[in-house]
Backbone as a ProteinNet text record, in pm:
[ID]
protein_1_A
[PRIMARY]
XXXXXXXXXXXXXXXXXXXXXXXXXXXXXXXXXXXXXXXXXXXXXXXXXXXXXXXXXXXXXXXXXXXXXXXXXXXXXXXXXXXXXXXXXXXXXXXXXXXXXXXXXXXXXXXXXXXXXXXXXXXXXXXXXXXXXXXXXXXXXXXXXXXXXXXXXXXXXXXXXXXXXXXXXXXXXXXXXXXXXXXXXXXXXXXXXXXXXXXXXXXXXXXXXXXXXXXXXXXXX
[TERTIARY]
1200.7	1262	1242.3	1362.7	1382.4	1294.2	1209.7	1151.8	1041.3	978.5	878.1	715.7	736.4	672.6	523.4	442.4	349.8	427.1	450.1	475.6	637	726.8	847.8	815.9	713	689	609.1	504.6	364.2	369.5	310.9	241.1	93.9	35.1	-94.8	-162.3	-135.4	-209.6	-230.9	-209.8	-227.5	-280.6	-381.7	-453.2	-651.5	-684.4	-863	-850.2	-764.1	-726.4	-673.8	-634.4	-548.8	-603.9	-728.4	-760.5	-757.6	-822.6	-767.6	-624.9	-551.3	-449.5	-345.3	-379.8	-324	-371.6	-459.1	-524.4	-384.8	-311.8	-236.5	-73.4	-11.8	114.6	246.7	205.2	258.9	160.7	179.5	111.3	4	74.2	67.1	-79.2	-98.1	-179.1	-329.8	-312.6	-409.6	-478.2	-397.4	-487.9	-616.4	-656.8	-756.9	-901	-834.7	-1020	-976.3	-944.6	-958.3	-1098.1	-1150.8	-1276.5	-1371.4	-1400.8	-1476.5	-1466.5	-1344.9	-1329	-1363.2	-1382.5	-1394.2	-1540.3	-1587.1	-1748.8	-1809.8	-1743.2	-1806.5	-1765.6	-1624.9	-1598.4	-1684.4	-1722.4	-1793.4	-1948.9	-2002.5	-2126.6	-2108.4	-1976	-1987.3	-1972.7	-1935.3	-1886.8	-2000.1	-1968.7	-2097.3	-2133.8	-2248.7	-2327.2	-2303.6	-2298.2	-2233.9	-2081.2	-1990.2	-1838.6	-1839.9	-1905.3	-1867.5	-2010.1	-2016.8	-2093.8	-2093	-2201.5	-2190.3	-2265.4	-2172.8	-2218.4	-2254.9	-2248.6	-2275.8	-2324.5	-2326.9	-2299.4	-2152.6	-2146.3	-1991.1	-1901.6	-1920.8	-1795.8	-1836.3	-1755.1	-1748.1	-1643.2	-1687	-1603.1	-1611.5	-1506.5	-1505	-1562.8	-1627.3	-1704.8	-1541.2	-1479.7	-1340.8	-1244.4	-1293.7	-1196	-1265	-1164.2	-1155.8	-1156.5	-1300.4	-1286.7	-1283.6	-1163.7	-1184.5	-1310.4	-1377.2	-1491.5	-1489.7	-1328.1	-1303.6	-1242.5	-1237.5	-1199.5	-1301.8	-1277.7	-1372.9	-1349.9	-1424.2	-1433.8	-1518.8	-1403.7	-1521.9	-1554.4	-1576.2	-1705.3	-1609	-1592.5	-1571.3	-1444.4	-1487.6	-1347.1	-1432.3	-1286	-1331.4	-1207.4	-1269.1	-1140.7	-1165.5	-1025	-1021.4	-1018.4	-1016.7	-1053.4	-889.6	-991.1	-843.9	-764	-825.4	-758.3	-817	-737	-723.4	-748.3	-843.8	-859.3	-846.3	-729.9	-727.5	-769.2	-774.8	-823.9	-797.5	-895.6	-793.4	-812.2	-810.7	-788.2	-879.6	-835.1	-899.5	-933.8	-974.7	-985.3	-1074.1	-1003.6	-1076.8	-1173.9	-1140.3	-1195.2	-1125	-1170.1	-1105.6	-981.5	-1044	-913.6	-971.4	-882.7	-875.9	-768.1	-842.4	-729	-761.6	-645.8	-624.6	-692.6	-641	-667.8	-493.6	-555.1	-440.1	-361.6	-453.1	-339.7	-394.7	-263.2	-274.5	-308.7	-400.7	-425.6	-446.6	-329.1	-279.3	-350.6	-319.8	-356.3	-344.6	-426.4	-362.6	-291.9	-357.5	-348.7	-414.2	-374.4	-490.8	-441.5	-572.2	-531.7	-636.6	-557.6	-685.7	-621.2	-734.5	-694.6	-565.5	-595.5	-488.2	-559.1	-431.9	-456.3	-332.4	-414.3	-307.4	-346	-193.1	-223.2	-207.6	-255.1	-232.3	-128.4	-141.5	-18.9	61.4	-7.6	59.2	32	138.8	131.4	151.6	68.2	92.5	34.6	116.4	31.7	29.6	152.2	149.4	190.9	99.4	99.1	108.6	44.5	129.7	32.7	64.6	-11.1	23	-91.1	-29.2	-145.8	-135	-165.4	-182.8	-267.9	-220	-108.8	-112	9.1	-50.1	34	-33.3	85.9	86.8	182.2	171.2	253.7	287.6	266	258.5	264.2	335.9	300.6	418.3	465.4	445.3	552.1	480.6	575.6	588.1	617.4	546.5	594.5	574.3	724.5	793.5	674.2	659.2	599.4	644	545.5	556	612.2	655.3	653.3	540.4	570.1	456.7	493.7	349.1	410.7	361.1	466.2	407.2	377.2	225.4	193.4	154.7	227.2	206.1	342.5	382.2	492.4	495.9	560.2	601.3	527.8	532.9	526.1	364.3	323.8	187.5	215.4	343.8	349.7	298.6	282	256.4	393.2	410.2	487.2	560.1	703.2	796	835.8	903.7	940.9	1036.4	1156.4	1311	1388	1504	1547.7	1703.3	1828.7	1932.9	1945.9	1879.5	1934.1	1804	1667.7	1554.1	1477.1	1409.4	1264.5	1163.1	1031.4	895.8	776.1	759.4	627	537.9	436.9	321.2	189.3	224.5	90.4	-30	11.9	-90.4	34.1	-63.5	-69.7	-20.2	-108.6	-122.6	-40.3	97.6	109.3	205.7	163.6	264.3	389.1	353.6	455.5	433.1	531.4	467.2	594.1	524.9	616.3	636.8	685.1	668.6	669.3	678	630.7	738.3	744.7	823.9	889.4	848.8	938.1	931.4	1032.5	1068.4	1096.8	992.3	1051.7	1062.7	1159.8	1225	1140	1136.4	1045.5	1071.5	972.5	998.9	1042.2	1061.2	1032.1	995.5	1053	917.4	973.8	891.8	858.8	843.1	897.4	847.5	764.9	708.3	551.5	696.6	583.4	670.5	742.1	753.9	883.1	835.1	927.9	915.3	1036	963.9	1102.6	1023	1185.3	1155.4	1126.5	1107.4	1062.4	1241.2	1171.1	1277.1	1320.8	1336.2	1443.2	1400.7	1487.5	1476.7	1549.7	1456.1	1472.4	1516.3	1627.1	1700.4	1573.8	1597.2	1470.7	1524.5	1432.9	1456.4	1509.7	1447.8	1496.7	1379.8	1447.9	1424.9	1423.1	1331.6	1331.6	1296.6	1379.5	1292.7	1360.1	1282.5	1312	1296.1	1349.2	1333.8	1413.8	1407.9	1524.2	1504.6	1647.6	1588.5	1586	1544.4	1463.5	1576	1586.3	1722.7	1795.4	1771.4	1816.6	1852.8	1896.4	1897.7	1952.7	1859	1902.6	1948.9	2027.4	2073.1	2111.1	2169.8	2159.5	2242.8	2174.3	2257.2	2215	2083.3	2034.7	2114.6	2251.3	2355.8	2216	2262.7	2219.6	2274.6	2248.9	2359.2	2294.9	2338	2245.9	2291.7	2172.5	2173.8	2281.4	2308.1	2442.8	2355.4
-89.9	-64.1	-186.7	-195.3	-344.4	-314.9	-382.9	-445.6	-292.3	-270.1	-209.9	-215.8	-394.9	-424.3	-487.1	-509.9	-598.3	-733.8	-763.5	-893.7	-891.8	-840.4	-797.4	-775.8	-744.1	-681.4	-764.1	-824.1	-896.2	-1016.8	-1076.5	-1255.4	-1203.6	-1228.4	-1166.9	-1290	-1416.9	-1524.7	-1450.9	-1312.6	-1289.2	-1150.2	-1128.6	-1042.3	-1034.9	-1004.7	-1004.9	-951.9	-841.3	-786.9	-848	-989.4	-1056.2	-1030.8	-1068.5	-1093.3	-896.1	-810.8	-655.5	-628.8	-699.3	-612	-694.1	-813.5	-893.7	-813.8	-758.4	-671.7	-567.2	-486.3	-401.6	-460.6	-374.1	-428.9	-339.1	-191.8	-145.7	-124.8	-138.6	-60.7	45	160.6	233.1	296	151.9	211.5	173.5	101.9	32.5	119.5	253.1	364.3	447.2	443.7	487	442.4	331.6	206.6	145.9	216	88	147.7	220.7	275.9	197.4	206.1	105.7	-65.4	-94.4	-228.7	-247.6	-195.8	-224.8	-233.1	-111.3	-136	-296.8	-302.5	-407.5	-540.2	-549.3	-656.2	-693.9	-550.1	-596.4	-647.1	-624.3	-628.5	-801.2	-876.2	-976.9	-1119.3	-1039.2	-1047.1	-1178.2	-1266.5	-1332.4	-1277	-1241.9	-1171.6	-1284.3	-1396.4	-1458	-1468.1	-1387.9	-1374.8	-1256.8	-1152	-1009.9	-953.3	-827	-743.5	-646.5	-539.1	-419.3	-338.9	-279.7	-152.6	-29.5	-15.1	124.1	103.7	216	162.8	135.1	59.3	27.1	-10.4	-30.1	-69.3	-205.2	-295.7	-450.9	-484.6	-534.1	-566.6	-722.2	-796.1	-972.4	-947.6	-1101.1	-1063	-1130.5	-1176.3	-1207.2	-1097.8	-973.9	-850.4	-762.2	-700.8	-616.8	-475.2	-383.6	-255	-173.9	-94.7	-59.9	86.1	106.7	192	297.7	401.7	537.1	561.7	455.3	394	462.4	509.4	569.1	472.5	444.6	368.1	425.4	475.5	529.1	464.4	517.4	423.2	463.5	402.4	250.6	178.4	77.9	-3.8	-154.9	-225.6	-374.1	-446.4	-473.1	-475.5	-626.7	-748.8	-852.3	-939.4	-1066	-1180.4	-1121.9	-1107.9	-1113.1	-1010.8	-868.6	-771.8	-686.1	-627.7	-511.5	-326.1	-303.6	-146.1	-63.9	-6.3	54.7	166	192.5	361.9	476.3	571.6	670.2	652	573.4	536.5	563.1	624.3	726	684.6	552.7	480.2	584.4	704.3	799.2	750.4	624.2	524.6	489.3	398	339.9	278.9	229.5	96.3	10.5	-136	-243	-329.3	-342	-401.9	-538.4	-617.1	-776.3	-850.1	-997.5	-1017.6	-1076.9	-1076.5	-1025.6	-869.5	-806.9	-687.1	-594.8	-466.8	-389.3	-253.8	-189.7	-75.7	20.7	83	148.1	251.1	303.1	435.7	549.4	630.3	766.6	740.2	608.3	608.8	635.1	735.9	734.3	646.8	606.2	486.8	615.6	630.4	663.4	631.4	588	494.6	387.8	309.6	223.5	40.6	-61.6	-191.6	-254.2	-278.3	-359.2	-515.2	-547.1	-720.4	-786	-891.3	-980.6	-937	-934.8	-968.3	-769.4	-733.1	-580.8	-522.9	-459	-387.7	-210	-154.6	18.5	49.3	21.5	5.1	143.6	248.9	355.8	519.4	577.4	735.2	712.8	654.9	608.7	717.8	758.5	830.5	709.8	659.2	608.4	640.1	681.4	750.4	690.7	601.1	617.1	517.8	417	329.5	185.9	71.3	-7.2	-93.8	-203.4	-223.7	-420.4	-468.8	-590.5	-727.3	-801.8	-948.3	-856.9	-873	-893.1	-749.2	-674.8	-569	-463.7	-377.8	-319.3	-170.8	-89.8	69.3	83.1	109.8	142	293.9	297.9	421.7	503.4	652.9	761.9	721	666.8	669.1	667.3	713	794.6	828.4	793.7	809.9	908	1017.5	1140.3	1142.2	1145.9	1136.2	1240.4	1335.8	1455.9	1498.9	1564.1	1635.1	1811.2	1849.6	2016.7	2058.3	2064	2151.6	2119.5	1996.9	1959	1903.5	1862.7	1791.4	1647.1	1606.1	1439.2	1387.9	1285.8	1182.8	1114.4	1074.6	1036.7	921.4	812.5	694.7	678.5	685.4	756.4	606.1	555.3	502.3	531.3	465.2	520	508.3	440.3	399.8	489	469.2	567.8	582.1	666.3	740.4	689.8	730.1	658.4	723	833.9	902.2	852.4	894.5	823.3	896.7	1010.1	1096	1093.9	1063	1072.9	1196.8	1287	1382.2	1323.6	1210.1	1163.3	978.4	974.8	850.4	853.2	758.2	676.7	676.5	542.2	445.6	258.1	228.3	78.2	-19.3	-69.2	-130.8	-309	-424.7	-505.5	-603.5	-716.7	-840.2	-824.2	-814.2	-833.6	-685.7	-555.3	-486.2	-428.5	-390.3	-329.5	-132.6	-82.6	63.7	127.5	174.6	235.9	363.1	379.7	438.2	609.4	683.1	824	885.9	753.9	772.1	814.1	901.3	967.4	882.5	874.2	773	859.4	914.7	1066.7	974.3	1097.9	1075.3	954.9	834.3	773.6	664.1	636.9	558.2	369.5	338.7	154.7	113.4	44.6	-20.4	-204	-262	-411.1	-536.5	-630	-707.3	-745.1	-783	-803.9	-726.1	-581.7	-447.7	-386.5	-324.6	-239.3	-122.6	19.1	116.5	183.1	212.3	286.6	387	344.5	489.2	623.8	681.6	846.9	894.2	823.3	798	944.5	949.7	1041.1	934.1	825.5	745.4	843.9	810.1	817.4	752.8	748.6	656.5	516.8	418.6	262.5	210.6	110	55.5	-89.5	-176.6	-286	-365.7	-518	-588.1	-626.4	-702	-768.9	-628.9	-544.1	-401.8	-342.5	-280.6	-190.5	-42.9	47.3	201.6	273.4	291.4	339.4	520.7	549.3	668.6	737.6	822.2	956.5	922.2	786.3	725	630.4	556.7	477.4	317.4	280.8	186	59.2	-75.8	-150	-297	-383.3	-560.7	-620.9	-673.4	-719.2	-923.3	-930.3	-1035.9	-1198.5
-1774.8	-1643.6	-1555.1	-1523.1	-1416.3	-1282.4	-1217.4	-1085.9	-1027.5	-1143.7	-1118	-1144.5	-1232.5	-1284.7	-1174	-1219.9	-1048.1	-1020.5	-1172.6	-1116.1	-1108.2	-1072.6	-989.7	-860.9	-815.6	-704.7	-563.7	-679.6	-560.1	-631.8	-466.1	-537.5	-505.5	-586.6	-647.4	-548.3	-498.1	-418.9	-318	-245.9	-109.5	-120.3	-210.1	-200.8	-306.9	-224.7	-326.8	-448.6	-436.8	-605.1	-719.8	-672	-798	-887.1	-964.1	-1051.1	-1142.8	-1055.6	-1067.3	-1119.4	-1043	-1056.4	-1214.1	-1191	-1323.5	-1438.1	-1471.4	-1601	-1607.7	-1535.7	-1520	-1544.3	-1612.4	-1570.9	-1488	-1468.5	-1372.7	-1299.2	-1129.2	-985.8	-1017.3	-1043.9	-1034.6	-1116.9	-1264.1	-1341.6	-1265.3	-1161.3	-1103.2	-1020.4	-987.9	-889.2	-876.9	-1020.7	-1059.9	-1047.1	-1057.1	-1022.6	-908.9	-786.4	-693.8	-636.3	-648.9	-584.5	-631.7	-756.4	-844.8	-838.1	-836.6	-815.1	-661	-565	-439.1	-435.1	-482.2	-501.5	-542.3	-670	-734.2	-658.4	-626	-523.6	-378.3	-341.2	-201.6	-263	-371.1	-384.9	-396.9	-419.1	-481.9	-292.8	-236.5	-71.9	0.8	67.1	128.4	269.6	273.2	397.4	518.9	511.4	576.7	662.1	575.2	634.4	653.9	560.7	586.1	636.3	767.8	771.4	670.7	651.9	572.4	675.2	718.4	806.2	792.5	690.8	617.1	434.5	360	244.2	149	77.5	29.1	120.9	239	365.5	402.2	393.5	419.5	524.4	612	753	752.5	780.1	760	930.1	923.7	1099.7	1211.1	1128.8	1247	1281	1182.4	1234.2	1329.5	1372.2	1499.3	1436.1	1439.9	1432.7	1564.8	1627	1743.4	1770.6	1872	1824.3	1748.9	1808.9	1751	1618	1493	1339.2	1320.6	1180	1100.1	944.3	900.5	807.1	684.7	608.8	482.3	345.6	288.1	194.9	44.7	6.4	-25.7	66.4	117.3	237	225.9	211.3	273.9	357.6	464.4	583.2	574.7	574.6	544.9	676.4	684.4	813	893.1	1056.9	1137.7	1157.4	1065.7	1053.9	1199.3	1239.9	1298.6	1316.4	1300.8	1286.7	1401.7	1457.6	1580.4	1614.9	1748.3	1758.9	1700.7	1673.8	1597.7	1474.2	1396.3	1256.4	1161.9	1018.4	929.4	828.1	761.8	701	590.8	496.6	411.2	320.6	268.6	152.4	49.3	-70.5	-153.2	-48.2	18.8	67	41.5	27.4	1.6	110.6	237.9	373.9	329.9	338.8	355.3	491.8	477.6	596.3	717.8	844.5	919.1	920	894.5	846.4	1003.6	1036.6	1154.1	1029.4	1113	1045.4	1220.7	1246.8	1373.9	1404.1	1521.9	1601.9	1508.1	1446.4	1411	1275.4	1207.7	1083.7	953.7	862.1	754.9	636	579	458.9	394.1	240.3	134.9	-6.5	-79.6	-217.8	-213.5	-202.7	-147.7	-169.5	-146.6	-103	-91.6	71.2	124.5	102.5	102.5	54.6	221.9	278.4	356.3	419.7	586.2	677.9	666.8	606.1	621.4	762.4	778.8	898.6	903.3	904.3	936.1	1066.2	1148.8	1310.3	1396.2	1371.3	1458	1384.9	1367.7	1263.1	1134.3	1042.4	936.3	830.1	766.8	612.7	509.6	445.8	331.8	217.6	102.5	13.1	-152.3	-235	-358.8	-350.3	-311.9	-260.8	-265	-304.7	-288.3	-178.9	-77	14.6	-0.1	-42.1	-79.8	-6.5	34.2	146.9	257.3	371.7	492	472.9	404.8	422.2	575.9	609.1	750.5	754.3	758.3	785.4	921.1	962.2	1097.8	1157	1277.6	1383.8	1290.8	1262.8	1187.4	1023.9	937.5	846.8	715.4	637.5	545.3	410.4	325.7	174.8	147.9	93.7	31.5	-106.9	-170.8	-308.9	-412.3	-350.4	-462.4	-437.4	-591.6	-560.9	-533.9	-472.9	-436.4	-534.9	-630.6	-754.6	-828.4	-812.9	-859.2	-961.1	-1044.8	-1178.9	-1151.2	-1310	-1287.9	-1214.9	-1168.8	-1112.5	-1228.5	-1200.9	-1309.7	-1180.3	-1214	-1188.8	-1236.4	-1129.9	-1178.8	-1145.8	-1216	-1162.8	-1208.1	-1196.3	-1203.8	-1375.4	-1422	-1576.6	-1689.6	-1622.1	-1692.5	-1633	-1665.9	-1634.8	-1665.6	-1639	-1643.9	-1675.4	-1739.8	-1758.8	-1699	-1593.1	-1553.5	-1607.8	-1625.6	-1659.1	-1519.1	-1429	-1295.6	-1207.3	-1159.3	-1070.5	-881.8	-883.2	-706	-730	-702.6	-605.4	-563.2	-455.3	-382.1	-363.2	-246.9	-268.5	-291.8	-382.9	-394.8	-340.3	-252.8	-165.4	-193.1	-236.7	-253.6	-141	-143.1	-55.5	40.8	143.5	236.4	299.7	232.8	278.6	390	453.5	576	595.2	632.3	644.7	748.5	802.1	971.1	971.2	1082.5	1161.5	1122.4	1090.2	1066.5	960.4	835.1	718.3	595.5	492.4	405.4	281.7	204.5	88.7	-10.1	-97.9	-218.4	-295.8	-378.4	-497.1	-583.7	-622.9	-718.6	-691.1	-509.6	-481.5	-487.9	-563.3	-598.4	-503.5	-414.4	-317.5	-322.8	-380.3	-413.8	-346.3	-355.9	-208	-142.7	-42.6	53.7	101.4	116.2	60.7	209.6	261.6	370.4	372.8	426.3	461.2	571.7	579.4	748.7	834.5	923.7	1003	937.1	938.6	940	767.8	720.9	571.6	478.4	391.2	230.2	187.7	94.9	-0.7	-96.1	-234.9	-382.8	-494.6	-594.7	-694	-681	-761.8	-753.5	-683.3	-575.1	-482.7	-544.9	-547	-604.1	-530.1	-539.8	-469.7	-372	-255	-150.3	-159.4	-114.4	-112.7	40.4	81.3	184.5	168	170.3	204	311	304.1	449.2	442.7	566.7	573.6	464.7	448.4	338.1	191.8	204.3	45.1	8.6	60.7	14.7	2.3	-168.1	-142	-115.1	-60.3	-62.6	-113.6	-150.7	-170.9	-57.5	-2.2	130.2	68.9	183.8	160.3	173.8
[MASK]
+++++++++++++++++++++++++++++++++++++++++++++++++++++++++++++++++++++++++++++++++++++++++++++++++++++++++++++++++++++++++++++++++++++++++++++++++++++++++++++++++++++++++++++++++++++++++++++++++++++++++++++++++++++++++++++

């Protein structure tokens, strides 16, 4: 299956996980150990750049945790980043650096690469979110489906057995998603690619993409 691959998706230079996530060759198989790999990554961390404020939680000393963030264990929040009020940081994250992690946002099992932004209500779930990419006010990845089956990875030509119960959405380098958003269990949207506000995403969008209303997809010009 075309552009669902990691390396379809991410430049592995703009995140701590490279070396993690290169072992993998879809996203998705990578969900399982990010708890573990975060562990072992922060233990490897210099006490010099990063505080440890708790146990398993690593804060770079140039980021900004605002007081009312909750930060759970396992987390390592990267240089420059942002943790705003409100914010639910469950664990097993992996925040970049420069990245907004918003008001009234929960991150759980997850990594964000560099320069990501989820700044206002955002759920993101079992997801991993690419360079630069952007989820618009209220948008949110839903990672289970209705029914509780494993997750299939649909695209117009085949399907994808995943045999996992809980993910995402995997968003690649650059993407753009409008505000109020839902993202279904499963959804691969390609870099460059943008999502209309108020959107139903599912399945694979491909990369220089735009979805627009009613799911129409189109290749951006």
């Amino acid at each position: 299956m075309n552009n669902v691959k990691i390396t379809d998706l991410y430049d592995l230079t703009h995140t701590l996980a490279k070396d993690y996530l290169s072992g993998y060759t879809y996203p998705w198989e990578a969900l399982k150990g990010i708890s573990d790999f975060i562990i072992s990554l922060g233990k490897t961390l210099s006490a010099d750049e990063y505080d440890n404020p708790s146990e398993n939680v690593w804060v770079h000393k140039t980021a900004k945790v605002f007081p009312t963030a909750y930060l759970g264990a396992p987390c390592i929040i990267g240089a420059n980043t942002e943790v705003r009020h409100g914010a639910f940081v469950r664990g097993s994250a992996l925040v970049g650096e420069n990245c907004v992690v918003g008001n009234s946002v929960e991150l759980k099992n997850v990594i964000l690469f560099d320069n990501v932004q989820t700044p206002h209500y955002n759920y993101v779930g079992d997801s991993i979110l690419g360079y630069k990419s952007h989820m618009g006010a209220g948008s949110i990845t839903s990672n289970v489906k209705s029914d509780k089956t494993n997750v299939v990875i649909k695209s117009s030509e085949e399907q994808l057995e995943t045999g996992i119960k809980k993910i995402g959405a995997m968003l690649g380098d650059y993407v753009e998603v409008g505000c109020n958003s839902v993202l279904n269990p499963g959804t691969i949207i390609g870099r460059n690619s943008n999502i209309y506000p108020t959107s139903c995403v599912r399945g694979v969008i491909p990369s220089e993409s735009i979805w627009k209303t009613g799911g129409v997809v189109v290749k951006k010009n």
